[in-house]
Coordinates of N, CA and C and ligand atoms in Angstrom, one line a residue:
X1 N -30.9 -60.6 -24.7 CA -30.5 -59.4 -25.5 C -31.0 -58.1 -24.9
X2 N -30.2 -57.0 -24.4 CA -30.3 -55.8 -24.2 C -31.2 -55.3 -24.8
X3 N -32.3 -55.0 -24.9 CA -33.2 -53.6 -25.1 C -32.7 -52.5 -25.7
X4 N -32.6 -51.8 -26.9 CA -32.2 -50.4 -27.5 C -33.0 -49.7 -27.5
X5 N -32.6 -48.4 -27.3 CA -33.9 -47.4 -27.7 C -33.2 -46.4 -29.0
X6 N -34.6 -46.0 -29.6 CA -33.9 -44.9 -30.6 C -34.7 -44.0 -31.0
X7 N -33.7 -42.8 -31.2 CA -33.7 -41.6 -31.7 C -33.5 -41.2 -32.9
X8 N -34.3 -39.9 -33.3 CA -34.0 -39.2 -34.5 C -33.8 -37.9 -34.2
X9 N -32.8 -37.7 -34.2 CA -32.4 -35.7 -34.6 C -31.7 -35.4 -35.2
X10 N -31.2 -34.2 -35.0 CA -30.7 -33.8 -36.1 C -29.1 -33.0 -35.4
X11 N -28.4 -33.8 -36.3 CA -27.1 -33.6 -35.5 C -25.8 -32.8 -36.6
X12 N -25.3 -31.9 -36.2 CA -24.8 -30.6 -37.2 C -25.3 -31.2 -38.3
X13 N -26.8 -30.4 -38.6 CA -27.2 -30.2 -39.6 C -28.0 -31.3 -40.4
X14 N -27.5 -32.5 -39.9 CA -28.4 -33.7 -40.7 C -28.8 -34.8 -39.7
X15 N -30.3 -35.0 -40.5 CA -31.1 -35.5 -39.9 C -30.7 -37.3 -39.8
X16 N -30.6 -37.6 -38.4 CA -29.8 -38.5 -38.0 C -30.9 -39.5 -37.0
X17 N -30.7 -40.9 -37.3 CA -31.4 -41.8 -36.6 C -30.3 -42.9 -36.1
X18 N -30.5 -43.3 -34.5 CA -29.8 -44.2 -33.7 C -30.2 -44.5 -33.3
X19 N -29.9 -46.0 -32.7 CA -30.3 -46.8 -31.8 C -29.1 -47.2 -30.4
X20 N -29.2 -47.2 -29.1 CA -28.5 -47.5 -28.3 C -29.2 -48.0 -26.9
X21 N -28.3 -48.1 -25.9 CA -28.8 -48.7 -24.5 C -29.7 -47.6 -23.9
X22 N -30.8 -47.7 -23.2 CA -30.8 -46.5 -22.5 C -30.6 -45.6 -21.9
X23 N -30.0 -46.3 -21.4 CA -29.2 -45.7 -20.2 C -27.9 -44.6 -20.6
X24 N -27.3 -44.7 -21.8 CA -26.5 -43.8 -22.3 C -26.5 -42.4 -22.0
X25 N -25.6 -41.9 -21.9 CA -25.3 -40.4 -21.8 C -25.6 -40.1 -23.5
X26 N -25.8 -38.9 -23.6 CA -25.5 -38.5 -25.3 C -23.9 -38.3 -25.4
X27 N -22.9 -37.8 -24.4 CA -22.1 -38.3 -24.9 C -21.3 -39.4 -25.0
X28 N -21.6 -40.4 -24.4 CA -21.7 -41.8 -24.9 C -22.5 -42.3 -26.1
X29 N -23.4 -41.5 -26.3 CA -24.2 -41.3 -27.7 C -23.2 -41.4 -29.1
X30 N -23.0 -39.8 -28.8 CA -22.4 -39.6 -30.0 C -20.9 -39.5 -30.0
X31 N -19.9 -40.6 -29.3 CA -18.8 -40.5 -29.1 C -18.7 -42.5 -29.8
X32 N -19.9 -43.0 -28.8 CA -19.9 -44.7 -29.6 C -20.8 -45.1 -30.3
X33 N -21.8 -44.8 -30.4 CA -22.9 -45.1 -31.6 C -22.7 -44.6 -32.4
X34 N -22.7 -43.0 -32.6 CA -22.1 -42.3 -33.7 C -20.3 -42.0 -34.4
X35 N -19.8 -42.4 -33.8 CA -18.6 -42.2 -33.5 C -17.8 -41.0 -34.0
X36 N -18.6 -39.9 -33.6 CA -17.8 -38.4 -33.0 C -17.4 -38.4 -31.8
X37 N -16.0 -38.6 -32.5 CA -15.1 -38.5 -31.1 C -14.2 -37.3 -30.4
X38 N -14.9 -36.2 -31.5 CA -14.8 -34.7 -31.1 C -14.8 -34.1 -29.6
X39 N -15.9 -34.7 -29.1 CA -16.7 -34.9 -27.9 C -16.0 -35.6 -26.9
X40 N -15.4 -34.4 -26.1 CA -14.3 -35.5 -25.1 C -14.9 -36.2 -23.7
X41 N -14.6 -37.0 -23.6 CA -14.9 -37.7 -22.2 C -14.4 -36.6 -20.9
X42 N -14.4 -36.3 -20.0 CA -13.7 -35.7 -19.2 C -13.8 -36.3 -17.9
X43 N -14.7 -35.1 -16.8 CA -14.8 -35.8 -15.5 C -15.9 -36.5 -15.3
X44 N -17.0 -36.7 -16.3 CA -18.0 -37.3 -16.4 C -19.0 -36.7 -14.8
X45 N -18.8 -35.8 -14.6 CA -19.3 -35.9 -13.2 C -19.8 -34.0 -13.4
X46 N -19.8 -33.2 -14.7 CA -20.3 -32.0 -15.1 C -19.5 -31.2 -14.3
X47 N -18.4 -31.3 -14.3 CA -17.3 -30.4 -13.5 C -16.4 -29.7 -14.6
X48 N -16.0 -30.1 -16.0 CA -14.4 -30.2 -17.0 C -15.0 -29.6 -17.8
X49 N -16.3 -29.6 -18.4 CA -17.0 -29.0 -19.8 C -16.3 -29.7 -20.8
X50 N -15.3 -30.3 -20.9 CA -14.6 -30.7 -22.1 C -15.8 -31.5 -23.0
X51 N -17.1 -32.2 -22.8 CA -18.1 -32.7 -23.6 C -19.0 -31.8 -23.6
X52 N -18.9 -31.0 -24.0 CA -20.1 -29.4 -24.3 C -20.2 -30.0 -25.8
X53 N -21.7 -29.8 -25.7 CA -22.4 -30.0 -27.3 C -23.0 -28.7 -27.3
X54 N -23.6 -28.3 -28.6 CA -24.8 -27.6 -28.3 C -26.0 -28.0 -28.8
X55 N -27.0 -27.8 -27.9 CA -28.6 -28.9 -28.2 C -29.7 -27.4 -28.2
X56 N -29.9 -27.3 -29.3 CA -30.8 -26.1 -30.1 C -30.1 -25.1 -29.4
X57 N -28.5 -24.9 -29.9 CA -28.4 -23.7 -30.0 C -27.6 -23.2 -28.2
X58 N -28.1 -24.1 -27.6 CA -27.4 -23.8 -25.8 C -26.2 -24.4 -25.8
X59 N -25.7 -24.5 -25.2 CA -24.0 -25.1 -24.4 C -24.5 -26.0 -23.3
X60 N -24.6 -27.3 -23.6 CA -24.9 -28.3 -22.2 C -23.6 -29.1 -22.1
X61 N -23.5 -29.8 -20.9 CA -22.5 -31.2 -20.9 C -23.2 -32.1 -20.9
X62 N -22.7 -32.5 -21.8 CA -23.5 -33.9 -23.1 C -23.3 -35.2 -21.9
X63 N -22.5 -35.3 -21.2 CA -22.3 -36.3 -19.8 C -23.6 -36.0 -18.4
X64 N -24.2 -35.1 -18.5 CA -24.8 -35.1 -17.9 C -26.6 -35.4 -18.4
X65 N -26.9 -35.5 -19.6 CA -27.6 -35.6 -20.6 C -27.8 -36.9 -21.1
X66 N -29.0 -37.7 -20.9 CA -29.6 -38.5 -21.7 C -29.5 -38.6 -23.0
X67 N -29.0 -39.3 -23.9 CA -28.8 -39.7 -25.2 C -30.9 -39.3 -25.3
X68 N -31.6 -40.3 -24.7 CA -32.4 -40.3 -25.6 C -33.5 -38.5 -25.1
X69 N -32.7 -37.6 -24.4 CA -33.8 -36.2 -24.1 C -33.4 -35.6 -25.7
X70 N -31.9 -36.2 -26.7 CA -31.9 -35.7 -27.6 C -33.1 -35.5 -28.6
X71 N -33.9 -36.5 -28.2 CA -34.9 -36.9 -29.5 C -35.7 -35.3 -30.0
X72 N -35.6 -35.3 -31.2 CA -36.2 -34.2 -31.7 C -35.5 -32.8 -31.6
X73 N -34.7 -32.9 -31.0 CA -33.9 -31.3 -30.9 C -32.7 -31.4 -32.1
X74 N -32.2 -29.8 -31.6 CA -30.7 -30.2 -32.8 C -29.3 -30.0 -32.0
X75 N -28.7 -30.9 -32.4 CA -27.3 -30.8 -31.5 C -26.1 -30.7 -32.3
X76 N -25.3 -30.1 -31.9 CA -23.8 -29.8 -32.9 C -22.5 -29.9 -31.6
X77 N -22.0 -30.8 -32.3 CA -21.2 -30.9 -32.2 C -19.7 -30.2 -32.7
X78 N -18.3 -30.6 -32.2 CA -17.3 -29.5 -32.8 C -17.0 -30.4 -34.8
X79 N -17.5 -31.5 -34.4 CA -17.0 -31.8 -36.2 C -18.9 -31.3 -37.1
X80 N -19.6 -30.4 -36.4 CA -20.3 -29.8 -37.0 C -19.5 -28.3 -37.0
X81 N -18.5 -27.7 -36.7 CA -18.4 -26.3 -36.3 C -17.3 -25.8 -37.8
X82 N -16.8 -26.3 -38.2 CA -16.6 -25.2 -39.6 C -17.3 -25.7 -40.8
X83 N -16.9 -24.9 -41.6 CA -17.9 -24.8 -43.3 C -17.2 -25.8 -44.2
X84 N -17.4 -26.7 -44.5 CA -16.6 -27.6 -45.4 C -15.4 -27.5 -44.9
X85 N -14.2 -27.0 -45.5 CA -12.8 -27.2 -45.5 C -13.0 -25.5 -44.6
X86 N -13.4 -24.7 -44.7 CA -13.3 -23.2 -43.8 C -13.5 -23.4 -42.8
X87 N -12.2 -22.9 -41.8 CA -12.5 -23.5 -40.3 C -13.3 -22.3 -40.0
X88 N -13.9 -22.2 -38.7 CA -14.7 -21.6 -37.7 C -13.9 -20.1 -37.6
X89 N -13.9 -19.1 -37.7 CA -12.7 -17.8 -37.1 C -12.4 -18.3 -35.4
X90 N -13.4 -18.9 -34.8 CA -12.6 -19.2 -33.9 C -11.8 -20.5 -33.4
X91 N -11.7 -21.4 -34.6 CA -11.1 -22.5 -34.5 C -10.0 -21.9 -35.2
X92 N -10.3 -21.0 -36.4 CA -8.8 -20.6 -36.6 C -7.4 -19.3 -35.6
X93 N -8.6 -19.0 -34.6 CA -7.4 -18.1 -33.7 C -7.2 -18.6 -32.9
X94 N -8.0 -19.6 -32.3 CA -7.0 -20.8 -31.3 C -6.1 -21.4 -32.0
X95 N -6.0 -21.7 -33.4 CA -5.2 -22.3 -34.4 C -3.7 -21.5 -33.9
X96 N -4.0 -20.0 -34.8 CA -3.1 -19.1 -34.6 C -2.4 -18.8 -33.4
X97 N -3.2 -18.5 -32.0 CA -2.6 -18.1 -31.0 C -2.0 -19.3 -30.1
X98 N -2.4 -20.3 -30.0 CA -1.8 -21.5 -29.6 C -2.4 -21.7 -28.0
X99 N -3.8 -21.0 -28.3 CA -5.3 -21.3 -27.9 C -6.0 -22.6 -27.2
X100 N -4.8 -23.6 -28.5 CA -5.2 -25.1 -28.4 C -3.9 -25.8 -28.3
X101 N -3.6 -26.2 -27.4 CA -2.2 -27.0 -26.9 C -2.5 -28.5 -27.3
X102 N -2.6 -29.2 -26.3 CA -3.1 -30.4 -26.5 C -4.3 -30.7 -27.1
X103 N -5.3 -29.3 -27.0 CA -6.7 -29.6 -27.6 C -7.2 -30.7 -26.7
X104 N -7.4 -31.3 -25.5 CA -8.4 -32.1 -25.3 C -9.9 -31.0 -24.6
X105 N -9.1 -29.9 -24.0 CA -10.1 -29.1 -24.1 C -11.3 -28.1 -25.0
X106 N -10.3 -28.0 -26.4 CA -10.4 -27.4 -27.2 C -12.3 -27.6 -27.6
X107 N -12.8 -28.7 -28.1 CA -14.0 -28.6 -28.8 C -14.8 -27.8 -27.6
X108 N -14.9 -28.1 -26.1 CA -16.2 -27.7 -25.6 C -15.5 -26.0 -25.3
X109 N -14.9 -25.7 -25.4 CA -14.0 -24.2 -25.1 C -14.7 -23.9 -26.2
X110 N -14.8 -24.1 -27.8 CA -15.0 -23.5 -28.9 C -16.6 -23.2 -29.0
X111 N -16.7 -24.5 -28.7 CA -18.6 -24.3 -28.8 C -19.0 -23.6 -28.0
X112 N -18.9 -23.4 -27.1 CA -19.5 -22.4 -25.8 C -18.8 -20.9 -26.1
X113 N -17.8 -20.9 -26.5 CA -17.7 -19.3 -27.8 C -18.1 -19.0 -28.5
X114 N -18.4 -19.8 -29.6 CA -19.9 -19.7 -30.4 C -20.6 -19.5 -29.8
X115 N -21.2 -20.3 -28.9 CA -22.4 -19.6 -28.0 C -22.7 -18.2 -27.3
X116 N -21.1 -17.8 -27.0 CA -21.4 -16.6 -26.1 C -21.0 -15.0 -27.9
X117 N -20.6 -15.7 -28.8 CA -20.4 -14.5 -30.0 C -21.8 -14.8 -30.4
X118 N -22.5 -15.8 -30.5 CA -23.6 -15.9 -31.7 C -24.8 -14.4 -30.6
X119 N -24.7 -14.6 -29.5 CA -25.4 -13.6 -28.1 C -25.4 -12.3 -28.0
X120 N -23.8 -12.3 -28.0 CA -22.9 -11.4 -27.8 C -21.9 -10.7 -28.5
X121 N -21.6 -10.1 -29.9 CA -20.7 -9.6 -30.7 C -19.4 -9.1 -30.2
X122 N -19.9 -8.7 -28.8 CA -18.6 -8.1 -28.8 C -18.5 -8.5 -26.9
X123 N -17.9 -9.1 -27.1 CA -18.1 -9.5 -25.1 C -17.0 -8.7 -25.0
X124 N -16.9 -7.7 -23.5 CA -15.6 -7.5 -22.8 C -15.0 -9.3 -22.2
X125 N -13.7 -9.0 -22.0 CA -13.0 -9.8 -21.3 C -13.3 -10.8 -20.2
X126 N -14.2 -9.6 -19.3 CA -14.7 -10.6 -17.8 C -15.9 -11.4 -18.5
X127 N -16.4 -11.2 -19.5 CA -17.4 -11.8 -20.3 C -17.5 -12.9 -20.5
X128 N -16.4 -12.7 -21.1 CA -15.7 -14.2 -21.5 C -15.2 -15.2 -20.8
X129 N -14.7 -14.3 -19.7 CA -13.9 -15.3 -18.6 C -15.5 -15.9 -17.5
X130 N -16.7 -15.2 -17.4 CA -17.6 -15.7 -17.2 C -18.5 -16.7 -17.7
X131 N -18.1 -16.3 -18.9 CA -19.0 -17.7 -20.0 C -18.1 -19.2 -20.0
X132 N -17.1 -18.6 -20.1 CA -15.9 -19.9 -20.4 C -15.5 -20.2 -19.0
X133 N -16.3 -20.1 -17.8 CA -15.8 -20.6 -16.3 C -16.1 -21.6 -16.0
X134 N -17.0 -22.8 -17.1 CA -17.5 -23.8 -16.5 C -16.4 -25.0 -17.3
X135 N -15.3 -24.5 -18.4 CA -14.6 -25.5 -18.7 C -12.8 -24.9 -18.6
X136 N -12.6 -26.1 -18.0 CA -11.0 -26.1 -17.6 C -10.0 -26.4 -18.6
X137 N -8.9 -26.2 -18.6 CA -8.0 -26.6 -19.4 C -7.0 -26.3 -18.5
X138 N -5.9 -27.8 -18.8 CA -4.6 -27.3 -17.7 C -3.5 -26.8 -18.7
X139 N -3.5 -26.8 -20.0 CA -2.6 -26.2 -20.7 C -1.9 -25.2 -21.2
X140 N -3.0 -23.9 -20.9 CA -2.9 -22.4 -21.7 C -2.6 -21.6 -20.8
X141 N -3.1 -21.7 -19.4 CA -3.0 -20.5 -18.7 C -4.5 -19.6 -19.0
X142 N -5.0 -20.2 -20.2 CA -6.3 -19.5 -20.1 C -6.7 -18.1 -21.0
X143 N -4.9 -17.5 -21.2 CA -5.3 -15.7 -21.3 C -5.1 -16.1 -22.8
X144 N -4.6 -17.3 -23.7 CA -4.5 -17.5 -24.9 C -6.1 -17.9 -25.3
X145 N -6.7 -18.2 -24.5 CA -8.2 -18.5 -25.0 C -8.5 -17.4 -25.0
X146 N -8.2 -16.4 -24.3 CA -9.5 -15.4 -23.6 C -9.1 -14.3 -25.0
X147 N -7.5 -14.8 -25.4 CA -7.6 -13.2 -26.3 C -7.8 -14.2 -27.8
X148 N -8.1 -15.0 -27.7 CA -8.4 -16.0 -29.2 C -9.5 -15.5 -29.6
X149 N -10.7 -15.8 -28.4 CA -11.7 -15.1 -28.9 C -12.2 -14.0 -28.9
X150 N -11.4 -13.3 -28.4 CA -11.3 -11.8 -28.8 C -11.5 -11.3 -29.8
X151 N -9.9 -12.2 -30.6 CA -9.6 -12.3 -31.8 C -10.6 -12.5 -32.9
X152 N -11.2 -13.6 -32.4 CA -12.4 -14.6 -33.7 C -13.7 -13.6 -33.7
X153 N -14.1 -12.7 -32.3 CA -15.1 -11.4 -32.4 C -14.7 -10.1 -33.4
X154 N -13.9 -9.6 -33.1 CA -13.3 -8.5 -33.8 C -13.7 -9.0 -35.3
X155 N -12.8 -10.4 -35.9 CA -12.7 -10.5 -37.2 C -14.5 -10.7 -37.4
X156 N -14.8 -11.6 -36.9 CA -16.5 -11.6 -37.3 C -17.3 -10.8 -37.6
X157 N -17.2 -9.5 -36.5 CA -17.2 -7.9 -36.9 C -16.8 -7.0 -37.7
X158 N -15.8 -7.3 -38.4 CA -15.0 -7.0 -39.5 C -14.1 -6.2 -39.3
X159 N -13.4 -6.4 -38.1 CA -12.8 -5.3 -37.1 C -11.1 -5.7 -37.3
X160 N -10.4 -5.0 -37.0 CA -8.6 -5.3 -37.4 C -8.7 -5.5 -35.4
X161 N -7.7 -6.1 -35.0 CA -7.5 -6.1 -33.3 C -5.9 -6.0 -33.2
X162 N -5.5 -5.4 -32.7 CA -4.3 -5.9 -32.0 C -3.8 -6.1 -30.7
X163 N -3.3 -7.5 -31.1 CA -2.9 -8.3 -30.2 C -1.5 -7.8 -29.3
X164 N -1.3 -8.0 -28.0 CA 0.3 -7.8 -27.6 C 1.1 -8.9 -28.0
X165 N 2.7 -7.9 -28.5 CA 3.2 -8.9 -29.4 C 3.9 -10.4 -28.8
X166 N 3.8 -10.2 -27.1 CA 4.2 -11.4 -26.8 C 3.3 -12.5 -27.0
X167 N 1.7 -12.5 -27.1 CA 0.8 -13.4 -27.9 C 1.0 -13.6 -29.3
X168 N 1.5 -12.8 -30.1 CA 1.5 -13.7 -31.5 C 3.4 -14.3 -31.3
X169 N 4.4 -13.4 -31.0 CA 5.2 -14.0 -30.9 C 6.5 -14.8 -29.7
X170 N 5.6 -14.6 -28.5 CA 5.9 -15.3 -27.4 C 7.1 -14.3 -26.7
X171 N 7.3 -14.9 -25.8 CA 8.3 -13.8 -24.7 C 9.7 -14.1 -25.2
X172 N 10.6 -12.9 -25.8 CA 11.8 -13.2 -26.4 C 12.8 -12.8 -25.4
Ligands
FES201 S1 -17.0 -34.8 -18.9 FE1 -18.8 -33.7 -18.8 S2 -18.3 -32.0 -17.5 FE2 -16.5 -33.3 -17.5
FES202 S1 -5.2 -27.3 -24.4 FE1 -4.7 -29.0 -23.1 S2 -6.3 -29.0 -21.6 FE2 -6.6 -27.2 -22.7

C-alpha cells in the first residue's frame, strides 16, 4: 500500500484536512482528492497559468506546487471567488463582455485579477496586460479580458465606465 501524506488548510475559507500521495502537485490536490475541478490542468509545465490558485493571498501555478507546501497556508480557489449566489464583479464582466469563451482559461485569468485589483484599484491597461502575461488564452484575442477588468475596477470603485460600443455590442 502506497504511503499518504496529509494536510490541513484552509481552502476558500474552510478549514480543510486531506490526505494524498506525496508526490502530488496541489493541483492534482485539489482537482482529485478534493475534487475542485475549477482548477484547470493546462501545460503542467508553469507555462498556461490556467491552474492559478491563490496561496495566502498570491497568484501561484498550483502545477508547479507541492500539495503538501500547502500545509498551514490559505488557498482559494475560483469555486472560492463569489459570495454565495453573488458572482465576483469580475466574474460578472467576463460574464457580460464575453471575457469567457470557452472558459478553460477563465478561473486562473480571474484570480490573478483579483490579485492585481485587491493591490491595485485602478491599474492602467499595460498593468493589466503585465499582470495577466503569465496566462494564455486562445479564445478572446485578450482585449475582452483586458477591458472586463477594467470594467470589474471601475464598478468596485463605484465608478460608471464606458465601454466602446463594439465591446458590449460587437462589430455591426
Ligand atoms: S498547468 Fe500550470 S502553468 Fe500550465
Ligand atoms: S476563453 Fe477559451 S482559452 Fe480563454
Amino acid at each position: 500500500m502506497k504511503q499518504k501524506t496529509h494536510i490541513s488548510f484552509k481552502l476558500n475559507g474552510e478549514q480543510t484536512e486531506v490526505a494524498f500521495a506525496p508526490h502530488k502537485t496541489l493541483l492534482e490536490v485539489v482537482r482529485e482528492d478534493l475534487n475542485l475541478t475549477g482548477t484547470k490542468h493546462g501545460c503542467e509545465l508553469g507555462e498556461c497559468g490556467t491552474c492559478t490558485v491563490l496561496v495566502d493571498g498570491r497568484s501561484i501555478l498550483s502545477c508547479l506546487m507541492l500539495g503538501l507546501e500547502a500545509e498551514g497556508r490559505e488557498v482559494k480557489t475560483i469555486e472560492g471567488m463569489a459570495e454565495g449566489v453573488d458572482l465576483h464583479p469580475l466574474q460578472q464582466t467576463f460574464a457580460d463582455l464575453g471575457a469567457a469563451q470557452c472558459g478553460y482559461c477563465s478561473p486562473g485569468f480571474l484570480l490573478v485579477a483579483e490579485e492585481l485589483l485587491q493591490k491595485n484599484p485602478k491599474p492602467t491597461r499595460m498593468e493589466i496586460q503585465e499582470e495577466l502575461s503569465g496566462n494564455l488564452c486562445r479564445c478572446t484575442g485578450y482585449i475582452k479580458i483586458y477591458e472586463a477588468v477594467e470594467l470589474a475596477a471601475a464598478k468596485m470603485r463605484g465608478e460608471e465606465m464606458e465601454l466602446p460600443h463594439e465591446s458590449v455590442f460587437g462589430i455591426e
